[in-house]
Structures are given as C-alpha cells and as structure tokens.
Amino acid sequence: MNAFRLLRKYISMLFQSAMEYRASFWLTAAGHFIVTFTSCISVLLMFERFGQLEGWTMWEVLLCTGAVQTAFTLAECFGRGFDTFRQLVRTGGLDTLLLRPRNIFLQIFGWRMDFTRIGRFLQGCFVMVLAVSHLPSLWFPAKLGVLALMVLSGAAIFTGVFILGATLCFWTVEGLEVVNILTYGGQEISKYPFDIYKKPYLVFFTGIIPYACSFYWPLLWLTGRSGSAWCILAPVLGLLFLIPACCIFKLGVRHYTSTGS
Amino acid sequence: MKMYFSLFRMKLIAGMQYRAAAWAGIATQFFWGFMVIMIYEAFYRSSSAGNLPMDFDQVCRYVWLQQAFLYLFNLWNRDNELLEMITSGTVSYELCRPLELFPFWYARLLGQRLAGTVLRCVPVLMIASLLPGAYRMTLPPSVPHALLFLAALTVAMLLATAINMFVYILTFKLMNAGGAALIVSAFSEFLSGSLIAIPFMPKTLQYVLYVLPFRYTADFPFRFYSGNIPMTEGLWSLAAAVGWLAVLCLLGAVLMKRALRTAVLQGG
Amino acid sequence: MSGISKTFRVVQRGQGLRGAAGALFHREYREIRALRNVSFDVPDGALVGMIGPNGAGKSTCVKVMAGILVPSSGTCEIMGYVPWRDRARYVGHLGVVFGQRTQLWWDVPVRDSFELLRDIYRVPEDRHRRKRERYTDLLDLGDLLDRPLRQLSLGQRMRCELAASLLHEPKILFLDEPTIGLDAVSKQAVRTFIREINRDDGVTVILTTHDTADLEALADRILLLGHGQLLYDGTLEGLRARYDTDRTLTVRFTGNAGDVTPPGCTLISSGEGMLVYRIASDTVPLAIAQLAGALSLTDVRVEEKPVDEVIATLYRDLRIQ
C-alpha cells in the first residue's frame, strides 16, 4: 500500500466522519463563506471610495485576494492536522502516531482535515473567476496556468508555515499566537500587492516566508508589469521553503522523544 | 459578585503565567496594526480626491485603539467551554446552581475580556504613542473628550459582551457550536466597522449601520477618540449605545430563558 | 533493559498573582527523576504486570520500551532493537492500548478503522481477514463492527481497541490500564482475552494497572515501581510473602472461652462463641493446635488481606505515595 493510496483512504474516512454531522457541516461551511465574503467586500468598498491603489485596479487586486484565499483555504483544509497540532500533543495522540511504522507527516495530514472550508474555497474561486472575466489580458492558457500555479504554491507555503507553527508546540505551549502573524496575517497581507507596503515587508515575505513568491511576483507577470521569467519561476522557488520547514519539524519530533511531556 | 471577581483574577493569573504569550500577543497586535495602516496609507497616497472622511492621523489612532482593545470589543470571542457545554448537554448541571444563567455567563465573558485586555492595552498604547509623525497615538483633544471616551469604552465593552451572548443563544437553538458563532461574528465584525472604518463605506450602507447597534463597539468609541466625531454627536451616540445595551440585555435574557426551557424539555 | 534513568526539567511556578507576575521575568527549574536506574529482563511470551502509585514512572517506563521516549541514560534492547534508535523498524512489532485514549475513529464504523490500520501496517488482505475473524470470535465483536465507535459502550470500545492493536500480529503488546472504568463482565472478557492471546499466540504482554484483580487474574510476574525505582520484581505470592505476613484467624467454638491467647497472637475482638486474632503467617499451625486443645472448636478460618489492601499498606510502608 503506497503512501498516496493511504492518504486517499484517510481522506475518505475523514469525509465520512464529517458527513456524520451534515447540518453542522453546512452551517460551518456557510460561516466560512461569509467570513471571506465580508473580507472581499471590504476590499471592494475601499476601491469604491479611493478608485485605485498605487496604479493597481480593483480587479487586479481582487484576483490576488481570491488566489490568496483559495490557497490559504486549501492549506487550512488539508493542513488542519498541523494547524491544530497542539491538541495532538496534549491528548497524547502523537504517541499513538509515533507507534506506527509510517511517515509521521502522512499520519498528521491524515489525522485531521477540515472540509467545511469548502465555503471559503468556493468563495475564493468565485472571486478569481469574476476577476479573470474582467481582465481580458489574462484570457490565455499560459496565464491561467500561472494563476493555478500561484494557488498551489501558495497552499504549499501556507502548509509549510503551519508545519513550522506545529513545531513550536514541541518546545512551548505559549506564545503560539505569534504563528497567527504568519498564517492569518500572511493571508491578510498578501491580499494586496506587496509593493504598497514598506520595502522590508517585501524582502521578508520573499526571502524568509515566501508568500510574495507565490502571489506578488507572478502577479506582476500576469498583469503585464514585468516580463521577467523569474516572476513565473518564483512560485516554484517558493516551494523550497517546505524543505527546511519539514527538517525543523523532524528535529522537533526528536526533541519530543527526548523530553516526553 | 465575589465569585465573578475571583473568576476574573484567575483569568488574569492564567494570562500572566505565560510571558511568551504576552509578548507574542503584543507583537501580533503591532504586525496587524502596521499592516492595516500601510494599506490605508497606500490608498491615501493614490487618492487624488481631497474630500476623504477621515484624516490619516485619525485613521492611525483608530487602528491603534482597535488593536489595544481588541480583546475588549471583539465580536468573535468564543468561550469553547461554554459552547461545548451547550452542545454536549452538560449545561443542565449549570441549571442546578442557584443562579440566573444569563448574568452568570455574561459576567464570565466580561471577566475574560477584561483580563485579556489588561495585559495588552497598556503596552500597545505606550509603544504606539512613541511612534513618529502621523502614526503616533496621541491623547484625546480635551478632558471632556477623555471622560466621554471612557464612558463610551465602558458601554462598548458591555455591549460587545451582550452581542456576543447571542452566539451562545443561537448555539442553543442550532445545537452547533462552530457554524453559528462563525456566522454571527463574521457579520457583526463587518457591521461594526472593524474590517474597514464605516466612513469609508458608501453613504447608503452608512445609514444602515448607524441604525444598528454594532458600530457602538468599534466605530463610535474609536472615531470619537480620534476627533472624527464632535462632542454633541458623541453624547447622543452614547445615549443610543446605552439604549441598545438595555434592549439587547433584556432580549438576550428572555431568549436565553426560552432556549433553556426547550433544552430542558428535550432532556439536555 | 538495564540501568534506565530519565530526568525531566520542569518549570517551577510561584503561587497567586505575585508569583505569576514574577514568572514574567524569571523562572526556576526543578529536576524530576522519573526513572532511576531501572533494570529488568522480560522473556519472550511472558505476561508482566506493572504497578505503582500515580507518578511512579510506569508510563515513562512504557514509553521508553515503546521507543517514543529516549532515556537520559541506560540501555534497552528488545527483539534486537534499541527501541528509540530503531523506532521506525521496531514499532511494527508492537501493539499498544492506552486505556484512556483511542486509536479508532470516533465517527466511522469500527470495521473501517480496522481497514485503515490494515493499510497503515501494510497487512495483506487475507491475513487481515483471518485475524479479524479470529478476534471477532474471541471478543464477540460480531455486530459491533458496523457501528461507529461513538455508539459503543466503554466495554465494547475496549474490546475493539484490543482487536485493533493486535491486527498486525505484534510480538509485544503494551496495555495501559486496559480495564479502567469497565463493568465486571467486560473486565472479565478483557482478562480472558489477554490470557488467551498470551498463551495461544505467544504474544508478550506488559500491562500497567491500578486494578489488583487484573494482577491476580493475569500477571505471572509483577514489577513494582515507586519514585522511579524498581522496588519489587517477582510473583504476586512472593510479594505477599515478603510484605504481608499478617493473617486474621477467626475461631468459633461451643462452651466457655476463658482466657486463651496463644503466643504470637493478638486478640482483636471477641463475641458470643467467637474469637478473632491477628497472627503472623508462620505461627498459624501452632496457634490452631493450642486453641484446639483449649476449646471445643466448631469452625476455623484463616484469612489473608485482600490484595488491594496489601498494596495500599505497601505503598504506605515504602513511602512511595
């Protein structure tokens, strides 16, 4: 049984579990839909008032917003196990996972997923479609391909940040709120193109937590602001972020097995 | 009353136990505050129109107050213990106590808000008041302003808790913790002017929001402090906020009683 | 496993508001020695019970043996593996049941959880089916398998847990309080099952428990831990012989008693035609002989203390509680 098939099995069981509480599932999904909906409306209203943002049009920014939300949602749905990792440590569930002869990442992914995020996912997709329909310059397969790449790469990086946040749980139970800066804050800040912020932010979110690689740089290419191939490569380079994130998590596991608790 | 105080004290102690958590909270607040301010700043830079409803330095004060009092006024606060108690049915044990549930839970939630805020607001406001130029947090224009702000702050805190109580009442009705809380909080967050300040919204929407109670938990106190709302309007708004507080508390208490009755009938 | 020690460092917090405020700025650490130089050897196919008061180091010990905790010092070798170093290869041979948490899924039928475990442990389908059928038989799981776990009672759940932990045919089974909270019938079922898989399948079982009836029913051998030290290693009878030498002797008789107290006896109570003595176990025959000479006995009863009480006295005497 290979890892991929096991993951599929996990997903089907998690879905089965979620469907045991059908009403609750849809209510929560609706709640998530509304959360992102009001957030998008806010962007829209700001443009209504100000007209444009440093040369960016409303639909360009909404395209970015939609891509970020979709990516973040994917990460929240599938990376939920890392997002709520603290519970796994506290309840001793991690011990149970460590007692199985399987890759620990695979098992944590399979431990928990949150399918109610479908509400956010649909909302994000809807905004992207709407934005694309207002930006005729994007109606080329290559550009739509890059857009899809942005979403996937973004989802991977958000997941990486969840993994890093989970790693903190091995050392401390406090101060975990700081992780929210990088997850929810990262989502919030990437909603707008990074050049509206001060320079250090762009540097930090390109070189250290590479959200800008997933969203900002390819957005420059999509909207015709830059022709550089680096802009298309950036989402792929951003994925490198996952390597140190996973290594650090492994270190965390080693620390955990030497201190217990 | 003594019990409520000791509950508050417990929360405060629990909060202080975790020094890293306290620092992390302050860092989060500043990250968020700067981000929002930078977004506004960029919009201000790109706007040619001169007739903007708030000065930029007023926006900054608005944002810092919002960050400093995040835990006092937020409408997304959820006490998972209570939610769990409702959905699992163990709430029937609470009913055995010689207490009215509404005031008891109200006090509990209020205590949590106060305890969460005490540790945050002072450092955030202190650091924000050291920032350069327009970003700086300044004192209110006059002593009467300050007094009225304090009154508005108190009412806002009570009102936010009262609105928040509806999450728990709704949870009773729907028997679902996450969804109900999410829907209520997402809407009220937007309607209170926490996502974007109300003056930046279209005129028609503004009229609607001025009629609803939500703005008194963010828009009104913060904009009054920053000098965006004149004194007389402030007094009227405060009166309206007190009115809303009375209405919502009464309504909440009645609905809660009714919800409890059905919960008990169903056998919890 | 030999010479295992484990030291933890914990933050010491002050009390009250002042203490909490102090913790914002500096903190003190305290060392806890969870295991001190614990050594023992378990042969293949044994059934070993671990006892000790809460915090004695039982679970630390189990965690070390299961490979999810690295000891501060000492060595341990199980089936040729060093558990914590060869964890990935070693844990496939383990089955573990924690009485207080579950490895099954709350909201899906038990059968699906079993299938997931099959895939996790890479068990071929036919072997999985054979094992499942065997345990379904032994544990009487028949109609439980198609119900989600949340609908099962605690006892039914524990039976499913046991089956789940054995589906991949482990050589060693760790049981952490397997009978906690169960009713008498379920306890009995669990014990019988553990006996059977130990005897018939040759699975080595190491169980920790607070229920002394488990020990009486199951354990060939007992490890007593206290304050992280191994205080006793042997059979239950041996434990009794060493720590519980008192017996209660009750005699019934007809006629007049007079003042008969054989040497080595203490009279605890007396009644109409009845005398109760406390007596050391090795003087029992002598005492009975003397009493038989002095009185016309109708009934003689010698009682040991219940195991529970022996253990409680033991904890108190050893000052490990």
mmCIF file of N, CA and C in Angstrom, chain B residues 9 12-13 16-19 22-23, chain C residues 13 16-17 20-21 23-25 27:
data_model
loop_
_atom_site.group_PDB
_atom_site.id
_atom_site.type_symbol
_atom_site.label_atom_id
_atom_site.label_comp_id
_atom_site.label_asym_id
_atom_site.label_seq_id
_atom_site.Cartn_x
_atom_site.Cartn_y
_atom_site.Cartn_z
ATOM 1 N N ARG B 9 -9.847 37.208 38.357
ATOM 2 C CA ARG B 9 -8.492 37.123 38.871
ATOM 3 C C ARG B 9 -7.793 35.858 38.352
ATOM 4 N N LEU B 12 -6.679 36.387 34.882
ATOM 5 C CA LEU B 12 -5.541 37.295 34.835
ATOM 6 C C LEU B 12 -4.264 36.544 35.183
ATOM 7 N N ILE B 13 -4.354 35.723 36.228
ATOM 8 C CA ILE B 13 -3.184 34.948 36.622
ATOM 9 C C ILE B 13 -2.787 34.000 35.509
ATOM 10 N N MET B 16 -0.949 35.819 32.909
ATOM 11 C CA MET B 16 0.404 36.265 33.226
ATOM 12 C C MET B 16 1.402 35.130 33.335
ATOM 13 N N GLN B 17 0.882 33.925 33.572
ATOM 14 C CA GLN B 17 1.767 32.769 33.667
ATOM 15 C C GLN B 17 2.629 32.644 32.424
ATOM 16 N N TYR B 18 2.062 33.095 31.333
ATOM 17 C CA TYR B 18 2.706 32.828 30.062
ATOM 18 C C TYR B 18 3.320 34.091 29.502
ATOM 19 N N ARG B 19 4.582 34.303 29.840
ATOM 20 C CA ARG B 19 5.169 35.574 29.417
ATOM 21 C C ARG B 19 5.341 35.608 27.911
ATOM 22 N N ALA B 22 2.278 36.676 26.279
ATOM 23 C CA ALA B 22 2.012 38.107 26.374
ATOM 24 C C ALA B 22 2.795 38.871 25.313
ATOM 25 N N TRP B 23 4.082 38.554 25.189
ATOM 26 C CA TRP B 23 4.896 39.238 24.177
ATOM 27 C C TRP B 23 4.405 38.916 22.778
ATOM 28 N N ARG C 13 6.558 27.170 39.297
ATOM 29 C CA ARG C 13 5.839 28.440 39.292
ATOM 30 C C ARG C 13 5.479 28.853 40.702
ATOM 31 N N GLY C 16 -0.265 32.339 43.143
ATOM 32 C CA GLY C 16 -1.031 33.567 43.195
ATOM 33 C C GLY C 16 -0.571 34.600 42.187
ATOM 34 N N LEU C 17 -1.113 35.780 42.347
ATOM 35 C CA LEU C 17 -0.876 36.854 41.388
ATOM 36 C C LEU C 17 0.578 37.271 41.384
ATOM 37 N N ALA C 20 2.734 34.775 39.669
ATOM 38 C CA ALA C 20 2.529 34.802 38.232
ATOM 39 C C ALA C 20 3.270 35.969 37.606
ATOM 40 N N ALA C 21 3.195 37.115 38.275
ATOM 41 C CA ALA C 21 3.890 38.279 37.743
ATOM 42 C C ALA C 21 5.385 38.020 37.725
ATOM 43 N N ALA C 23 6.830 35.248 37.261
ATOM 44 C CA ALA C 23 7.159 34.320 36.187
ATOM 45 C C ALA C 23 7.334 35.028 34.853
ATOM 46 N N LEU C 24 6.831 36.257 34.769
ATOM 47 C CA LEU C 24 7.018 37.008 33.531
ATOM 48 C C LEU C 24 8.490 37.295 33.301
ATOM 49 N N PHE C 25 9.255 37.365 34.364
ATOM 50 C CA PHE C 25 10.623 37.834 34.206
ATOM 51 C C PHE C 25 11.704 36.792 34.458
ATOM 52 N N ARG C 27 12.445 32.522 35.802
ATOM 53 C CA ARG C 27 11.813 31.294 36.256
ATOM 54 C C ARG C 27 12.843 30.301 36.776
#
